[in-house]
Amino acid sequence: MKPNRFAHKIAKDLIQWLPVIGFDGEVYIIDKEEKIEEAIAYLRAQKILGVDTESRPSFKRGVHYPTALVQIATDERCYLFRLSHIGMPKELADIFADNAICKVGLAFKDDINGLRRLRNFKPANCVDLQSIAGRWGILDLGLQKMYAICFGRKISKSQQLTNWENAQLTPEQARYASTDAWATLRIYKELMATEPLPEEEARALKQAELEKQLQHQQEILAAREQANNINTENNIK
């Protein structure tokens, strides 16, 4: 296995200077029922799949839209299932319930719950990168930062807030969606090929980060309280 040389965190300012990379394999858009069978047959033959989902963005508090797209990637292919057009096929739900196929995502519980609202299934062998990255000392858990830590490259997030329920996906949307699913798969394989940190060291890193976050929150609260006290004194005067 590779020695562990992962940085624990990476500055956002540094990421913007990294070379941009994207998925350059074959992309298949599944927007009609007749396209489902061939896509499922290919995916069922795989041992590991990278997964992500997209929903129409909401700009109003309390308004949420159903999952419009689920993208499932291998190293060579990515299938974009347009659930806003075809619904959640049973055959696709069966893949997420298949213990023989490892599905990898990021903040995966939210994605799975969104899919289960369209068709209920019992998820099996679904791995969330955010739940395991700490074993390798990675503390930045966003996809863009995790990818930069692992590979020194930047994945673009420019299409994130576009409308995923449009009649047609743009080439930019298709590339963005494919890249996110493929990136989760690449990160997972890189972690699996690298020595994890000793358990005690990984636990200590996580604890130190939690304490740092708590201290930061306390400093913010103290600053707000001080500002409120000053405003109160000024009002009294």
C-alpha positions as a Markdown table, in Angstrom:
| # | Residue | x | y | z |
|---|---|---|---|---|
| 1 | Met | 0.0 | 0.0 | 0.0 |
| 2 | Lys | 1.0 | 3.6 | -0.5 |
| 3 | Pro | 2.4 | 5.6 | 2.5 |
| 4 | Asn | 0.0 | 8.1 | 3.9 |
| 5 | Arg | 1.0 | 11.6 | 2.9 |
| 6 | Phe | -2.4 | 13.3 | 2.8 |
| 7 | Ala | -2.7 | 16.8 | 4.2 |
| 8 | His | -5.2 | 17.1 | 6.9 |
| 9 | Lys | -6.8 | 20.3 | 5.4 |
| 10 | Ile | -6.3 | 22.5 | 2.4 |
| 11 | Ala | -6.9 | 26.3 | 2.1 |
| 12 | Lys | -9.7 | 27.4 | -0.3 |
| 13 | Asp | -7.4 | 30.1 | -1.6 |
| 14 | Leu | -4.9 | 27.3 | -2.7 |
| 15 | Ile | -7.5 | 25.3 | -4.5 |
| 16 | Gln | -8.3 | 28.1 | -7.0 |
| 17 | Trp | -4.8 | 27.8 | -8.4 |
| 18 | Leu | -4.8 | 24.1 | -8.9 |
| 19 | Pro | -5.3 | 22.7 | -12.5 |
| 20 | Val | -8.9 | 21.8 | -13.3 |
| 21 | Ile | -9.8 | 18.2 | -14.0 |
| 22 | Gly | -13.0 | 16.6 | -15.1 |
| 23 | Phe | -14.4 | 13.2 | -16.2 |
| 24 | Asp | -13.4 | 12.4 | -19.8 |
| 25 | Gly | -15.0 | 9.0 | -20.1 |
| 26 | Glu | -18.3 | 8.1 | -21.8 |
| 27 | Val | -21.4 | 9.7 | -20.6 |
| 28 | Tyr | -24.8 | 8.1 | -21.1 |
| 29 | Ile | -28.0 | 10.1 | -20.4 |
| 30 | Ile | -30.9 | 7.8 | -19.4 |
| 31 | Asp | -34.0 | 9.8 | -20.0 |
| 32 | Lys | -36.3 | 7.2 | -21.5 |
| 33 | Glu | -37.4 | 3.8 | -20.3 |
| 34 | Glu | -36.0 | 1.9 | -23.2 |
| 35 | Lys | -32.5 | 3.0 | -22.2 |
| 36 | Ile | -32.7 | 1.6 | -18.6 |
| 37 | Glu | -32.1 | -2.1 | -19.3 |
| 38 | Glu | -28.7 | -1.7 | -21.0 |
| 39 | Ala | -27.5 | 0.8 | -18.3 |
| 40 | Ile | -28.5 | -1.5 | -15.5 |
| 41 | Ala | -26.8 | -4.5 | -17.1 |
| 42 | Tyr | -23.5 | -2.7 | -17.2 |
| 43 | Leu | -23.8 | -1.3 | -13.6 |
| 44 | Arg | -24.7 | -4.7 | -12.2 |
| 45 | Ala | -21.4 | -6.2 | -13.6 |
| 46 | Gln | -19.3 | -3.7 | -11.5 |
| 47 | Lys | -17.9 | -4.2 | -8.0 |
| 48 | Ile | -17.6 | -0.5 | -7.0 |
| 49 | Leu | -19.6 | 2.5 | -8.2 |
| 50 | Gly | -19.3 | 6.2 | -7.5 |
| 51 | Val | -22.6 | 8.0 | -6.9 |
| 52 | Asp | -24.0 | 11.5 | -6.6 |
| 53 | Thr | -27.4 | 13.1 | -7.0 |
| 54 | Glu | -28.7 | 16.5 | -8.1 |
| 55 | Ser | -31.9 | 18.4 | -7.4 |
| 56 | Arg | -33.4 | 21.6 | -8.7 |
| 57 | Pro | -32.0 | 24.4 | -6.5 |
| 58 | Ser | -34.4 | 26.2 | -4.2 |
| 59 | Phe | -33.9 | 29.8 | -3.4 |
| 60 | Lys | -36.7 | 30.0 | -0.9 |
| 61 | Arg | -36.5 | 28.8 | 2.7 |
| 62 | Gly | -38.5 | 25.6 | 3.3 |
| 63 | Val | -38.9 | 24.8 | -0.4 |
| 64 | His | -37.3 | 21.6 | -1.5 |
| 65 | Tyr | -37.4 | 19.8 | -4.8 |
| 66 | Pro | -37.2 | 16.0 | -5.4 |
| 67 | Thr | -34.1 | 14.4 | -6.7 |
| 68 | Ala | -33.9 | 15.1 | -10.4 |
| 69 | Leu | -30.8 | 13.2 | -11.3 |
| 70 | Val | -28.7 | 10.4 | -10.0 |
| 71 | Gln | -25.3 | 9.9 | -11.6 |
| 72 | Ile | -23.4 | 6.6 | -11.3 |
| 73 | Ala | -19.8 | 6.3 | -12.5 |
| 74 | Thr | -17.1 | 3.8 | -13.1 |
| 75 | Asp | -13.6 | 4.7 | -14.2 |
| 76 | Glu | -14.7 | 4.6 | -17.9 |
| 77 | Arg | -18.4 | 5.4 | -17.9 |
| 78 | Cys | -21.0 | 7.5 | -16.2 |
| 79 | Tyr | -24.7 | 7.0 | -16.4 |
| 80 | Leu | -27.0 | 10.0 | -15.7 |
| 81 | Phe | -30.5 | 8.8 | -14.7 |
| 82 | Arg | -32.9 | 11.6 | -15.2 |
| 83 | Leu | -35.4 | 10.7 | -12.5 |
| 84 | Ser | -37.5 | 13.8 | -13.2 |
| 85 | His | -38.2 | 12.2 | -16.6 |
| 86 | Ile | -38.3 | 8.4 | -15.8 |
| 87 | Gly | -39.0 | 8.2 | -12.1 |
| 88 | Met | -37.0 | 5.9 | -9.9 |
| 89 | Pro | -36.8 | 2.6 | -11.7 |
| 90 | Lys | -37.1 | -0.6 | -9.6 |
| 91 | Glu | -34.0 | -2.0 | -11.3 |
| 92 | Leu | -32.0 | 1.1 | -10.1 |
| 93 | Ala | -33.3 | 0.8 | -6.6 |
| 94 | Asp | -32.2 | -2.9 | -6.6 |
| 95 | Ile | -28.6 | -1.8 | -7.3 |
| 96 | Phe | -28.7 | 0.4 | -4.2 |
| 97 | Ala | -30.1 | -2.6 | -2.2 |
| 98 | Asp | -27.5 | -5.1 | -3.6 |
| 99 | Asn | -24.8 | -5.9 | -1.0 |
| 100 | Ala | -22.5 | -7.4 | -3.6 |
| 101 | Ile | -22.0 | -3.9 | -5.2 |
| 102 | Cys | -20.2 | -1.2 | -3.2 |
| 103 | Lys | -21.7 | 2.2 | -3.8 |
| 104 | Val | -19.6 | 5.2 | -2.7 |
| 105 | Gly | -20.9 | 8.8 | -2.2 |
| 106 | Leu | -20.4 | 11.9 | -0.2 |
| 107 | Ala | -23.0 | 13.0 | 2.4 |
| 108 | Phe | -24.5 | 9.8 | 1.1 |
| 109 | Lys | -27.3 | 9.5 | 3.7 |
| 110 | Asp | -29.0 | 12.6 | 2.2 |
| 111 | Asp | -28.7 | 11.2 | -1.3 |
| 112 | Ile | -30.1 | 7.8 | -0.3 |
| 113 | Asn | -33.0 | 9.4 | 1.6 |
| 114 | Gly | -33.8 | 11.5 | -1.5 |
| 115 | Leu | -33.9 | 8.4 | -3.7 |
| 116 | Arg | -36.0 | 6.4 | -1.2 |
| 117 | Arg | -38.7 | 9.1 | -1.3 |
| 118 | Leu | -39.1 | 8.2 | -5.0 |
| 119 | Arg | -39.1 | 4.4 | -4.4 |
| 120 | Asn | -38.4 | 2.7 | -1.1 |
| 121 | Phe | -35.6 | 0.2 | -0.8 |
| 122 | Lys | -33.2 | -1.0 | 1.9 |
| 123 | Pro | -29.8 | 0.4 | 1.2 |
| 124 | Ala | -26.8 | -2.0 | 1.4 |
| 125 | Asn | -23.1 | -1.6 | 1.1 |
| 126 | Cys | -23.3 | 2.2 | 0.7 |
| 127 | Val | -20.1 | 4.0 | 1.8 |
| 128 | Asp | -20.0 | 7.6 | 2.8 |
| 129 | Leu | -16.6 | 9.2 | 2.2 |
| 130 | Gln | -17.2 | 11.7 | 5.0 |
| 131 | Ser | -17.6 | 8.8 | 7.5 |
| 132 | Ile | -14.3 | 7.2 | 6.6 |
| 133 | Ala | -11.9 | 10.0 | 5.5 |
| 134 | Gly | -10.9 | 10.7 | 9.1 |
| 135 | Arg | -9.1 | 7.3 | 9.3 |
| 136 | Trp | -6.6 | 8.7 | 6.8 |
| 137 | Gly | -6.3 | 12.0 | 8.6 |
| 138 | Ile | -8.4 | 14.0 | 6.1 |
| 139 | Leu | -10.4 | 16.6 | 8.0 |
| 140 | Asp | -11.8 | 18.7 | 5.1 |
| 141 | Leu | -14.9 | 16.8 | 4.0 |
| 142 | Gly | -16.2 | 18.7 | 1.0 |
| 143 | Leu | -15.8 | 16.9 | -2.3 |
| 144 | Gln | -13.7 | 19.6 | -3.9 |
| 145 | Lys | -11.3 | 19.9 | -1.0 |
| 146 | Met | -11.0 | 16.1 | -0.6 |
| 147 | Tyr | -10.2 | 15.7 | -4.2 |
| 148 | Ala | -7.6 | 18.5 | -4.0 |
| 149 | Ile | -6.0 | 16.8 | -1.0 |
| 150 | Cys | -5.8 | 13.4 | -2.7 |
| 151 | Phe | -4.8 | 14.4 | -6.2 |
| 152 | Gly | -3.7 | 18.1 | -6.2 |
| 153 | Arg | -6.3 | 18.9 | -8.8 |
| 154 | Lys | -9.5 | 21.0 | -8.8 |
| 155 | Ile | -13.0 | 19.9 | -9.7 |
| 156 | Ser | -15.3 | 22.7 | -10.8 |
| 157 | Lys | -18.6 | 23.4 | -8.9 |
| 158 | Ser | -19.8 | 26.0 | -11.5 |
| 159 | Gln | -22.9 | 24.1 | -12.5 |
| 160 | Gln | -24.1 | 23.2 | -9.0 |
| 161 | Leu | -27.0 | 25.7 | -8.9 |
| 162 | Thr | -28.3 | 25.2 | -12.4 |
| 163 | Asn | -31.8 | 23.7 | -13.1 |
| 164 | Trp | -31.5 | 19.9 | -13.2 |
| 165 | Glu | -35.1 | 19.6 | -14.3 |
| 166 | Asn | -34.6 | 21.3 | -17.6 |
| 167 | Ala | -35.9 | 19.5 | -20.7 |
| 168 | Gln | -32.3 | 18.9 | -21.9 |
| 169 | Leu | -29.1 | 18.7 | -19.9 |
| 170 | Thr | -26.4 | 21.0 | -21.2 |
| 171 | Pro | -23.0 | 19.5 | -22.0 |
| 172 | Glu | -21.6 | 21.5 | -19.0 |
| 173 | Gln | -24.2 | 20.0 | -16.7 |
| 174 | Ala | -23.5 | 16.5 | -17.9 |
| 175 | Arg | -19.7 | 17.0 | -17.4 |
| 176 | Tyr | -20.2 | 18.5 | -14.0 |
| 177 | Ala | -22.6 | 15.7 | -12.8 |
| 178 | Ser | -20.3 | 12.9 | -14.2 |
| 179 | Thr | -17.2 | 14.5 | -12.6 |
| 180 | Asp | -18.8 | 14.5 | -9.1 |
| 181 | Ala | -19.7 | 10.8 | -9.2 |
| 182 | Trp | -16.4 | 9.8 | -10.8 |
| 183 | Ala | -14.5 | 11.9 | -8.2 |
| 184 | Thr | -16.1 | 10.1 | -5.3 |
| 185 | Leu | -15.0 | 6.8 | -6.8 |
| 186 | Arg | -11.4 | 8.0 | -7.4 |
| 187 | Ile | -11.1 | 9.3 | -3.8 |
| 188 | Tyr | -12.4 | 6.0 | -2.4 |
| 189 | Lys | -9.9 | 3.9 | -4.5 |
| 190 | Glu | -7.1 | 6.2 | -3.5 |
| 191 | Leu | -7.9 | 5.8 | 0.2 |
| 192 | Met | -8.2 | 2.0 | -0.2 |
| 193 | Ala | -4.7 | 1.9 | -1.8 |
| 194 | Thr | -3.2 | 4.0 | 1.0 |
| 195 | Glu | -2.2 | 3.1 | 4.6 |
| 196 | Pro | -4.7 | 4.6 | 7.1 |
| 197 | Leu | -3.3 | 6.3 | 10.1 |
| 198 | Pro | -3.0 | 4.4 | 13.4 |
| 199 | Glu | -6.4 | 4.4 | 15.1 |
| 200 | Glu | -5.2 | 6.5 | 18.1 |
| 201 | Glu | -3.6 | 9.1 | 15.9 |
| 202 | Ala | -6.7 | 9.5 | 13.7 |
| 203 | Arg | -8.9 | 9.8 | 16.8 |
| 204 | Ala | -6.6 | 12.4 | 18.3 |
| 205 | Leu | -6.7 | 14.5 | 15.1 |
| 206 | Lys | -10.4 | 14.4 | 15.0 |
| 207 | Gln | -10.7 | 15.3 | 18.7 |
| 208 | Ala | -8.3 | 18.2 | 18.2 |
| 209 | Glu | -10.3 | 19.5 | 15.3 |
| 210 | Leu | -13.6 | 19.3 | 17.3 |
| 211 | Glu | -12.0 | 21.2 | 20.1 |
| 212 | Lys | -10.7 | 23.9 | 17.7 |
| 213 | Gln | -14.2 | 24.3 | 16.2 |
| 214 | Leu | -15.8 | 24.5 | 19.6 |
| 215 | Gln | -13.3 | 27.2 | 20.7 |
| 216 | His | -14.0 | 29.1 | 17.5 |
| 217 | Gln | -17.7 | 29.0 | 18.2 |
| 218 | Gln | -17.2 | 30.2 | 21.7 |
| 219 | Glu | -15.1 | 33.1 | 20.5 |
| 220 | Ile | -17.8 | 34.1 | 18.0 |
| 221 | Leu | -20.5 | 34.0 | 20.8 |
| 222 | Ala | -18.2 | 36.0 | 23.1 |
| 223 | Ala | -17.7 | 38.6 | 20.4 |
| 224 | Arg | -21.4 | 38.9 | 19.8 |
| 225 | Glu | -22.2 | 39.2 | 23.5 |
| 226 | Gln | -19.6 | 42.0 | 23.8 |
| 227 | Ala | -21.1 | 43.8 | 20.8 |
| 228 | Asn | -24.6 | 43.5 | 22.2 |
| 229 | Asn | -23.3 | 44.9 | 25.6 |
| 230 | Ile | -21.7 | 47.9 | 23.8 |
| 231 | Asn | -24.9 | 48.6 | 21.9 |
| 232 | Thr | -27.0 | 48.3 | 25.1 |
| 233 | Glu | -24.7 | 50.8 | 26.8 |
| 234 | Asn | -24.8 | 53.2 | 23.9 |
| 235 | Asn | -28.6 | 53.0 | 23.9 |
| 236 | Ile | -28.7 | 53.8 | 27.6 |
| 237 | Lys | -26.5 | 56.8 | 27.1 |
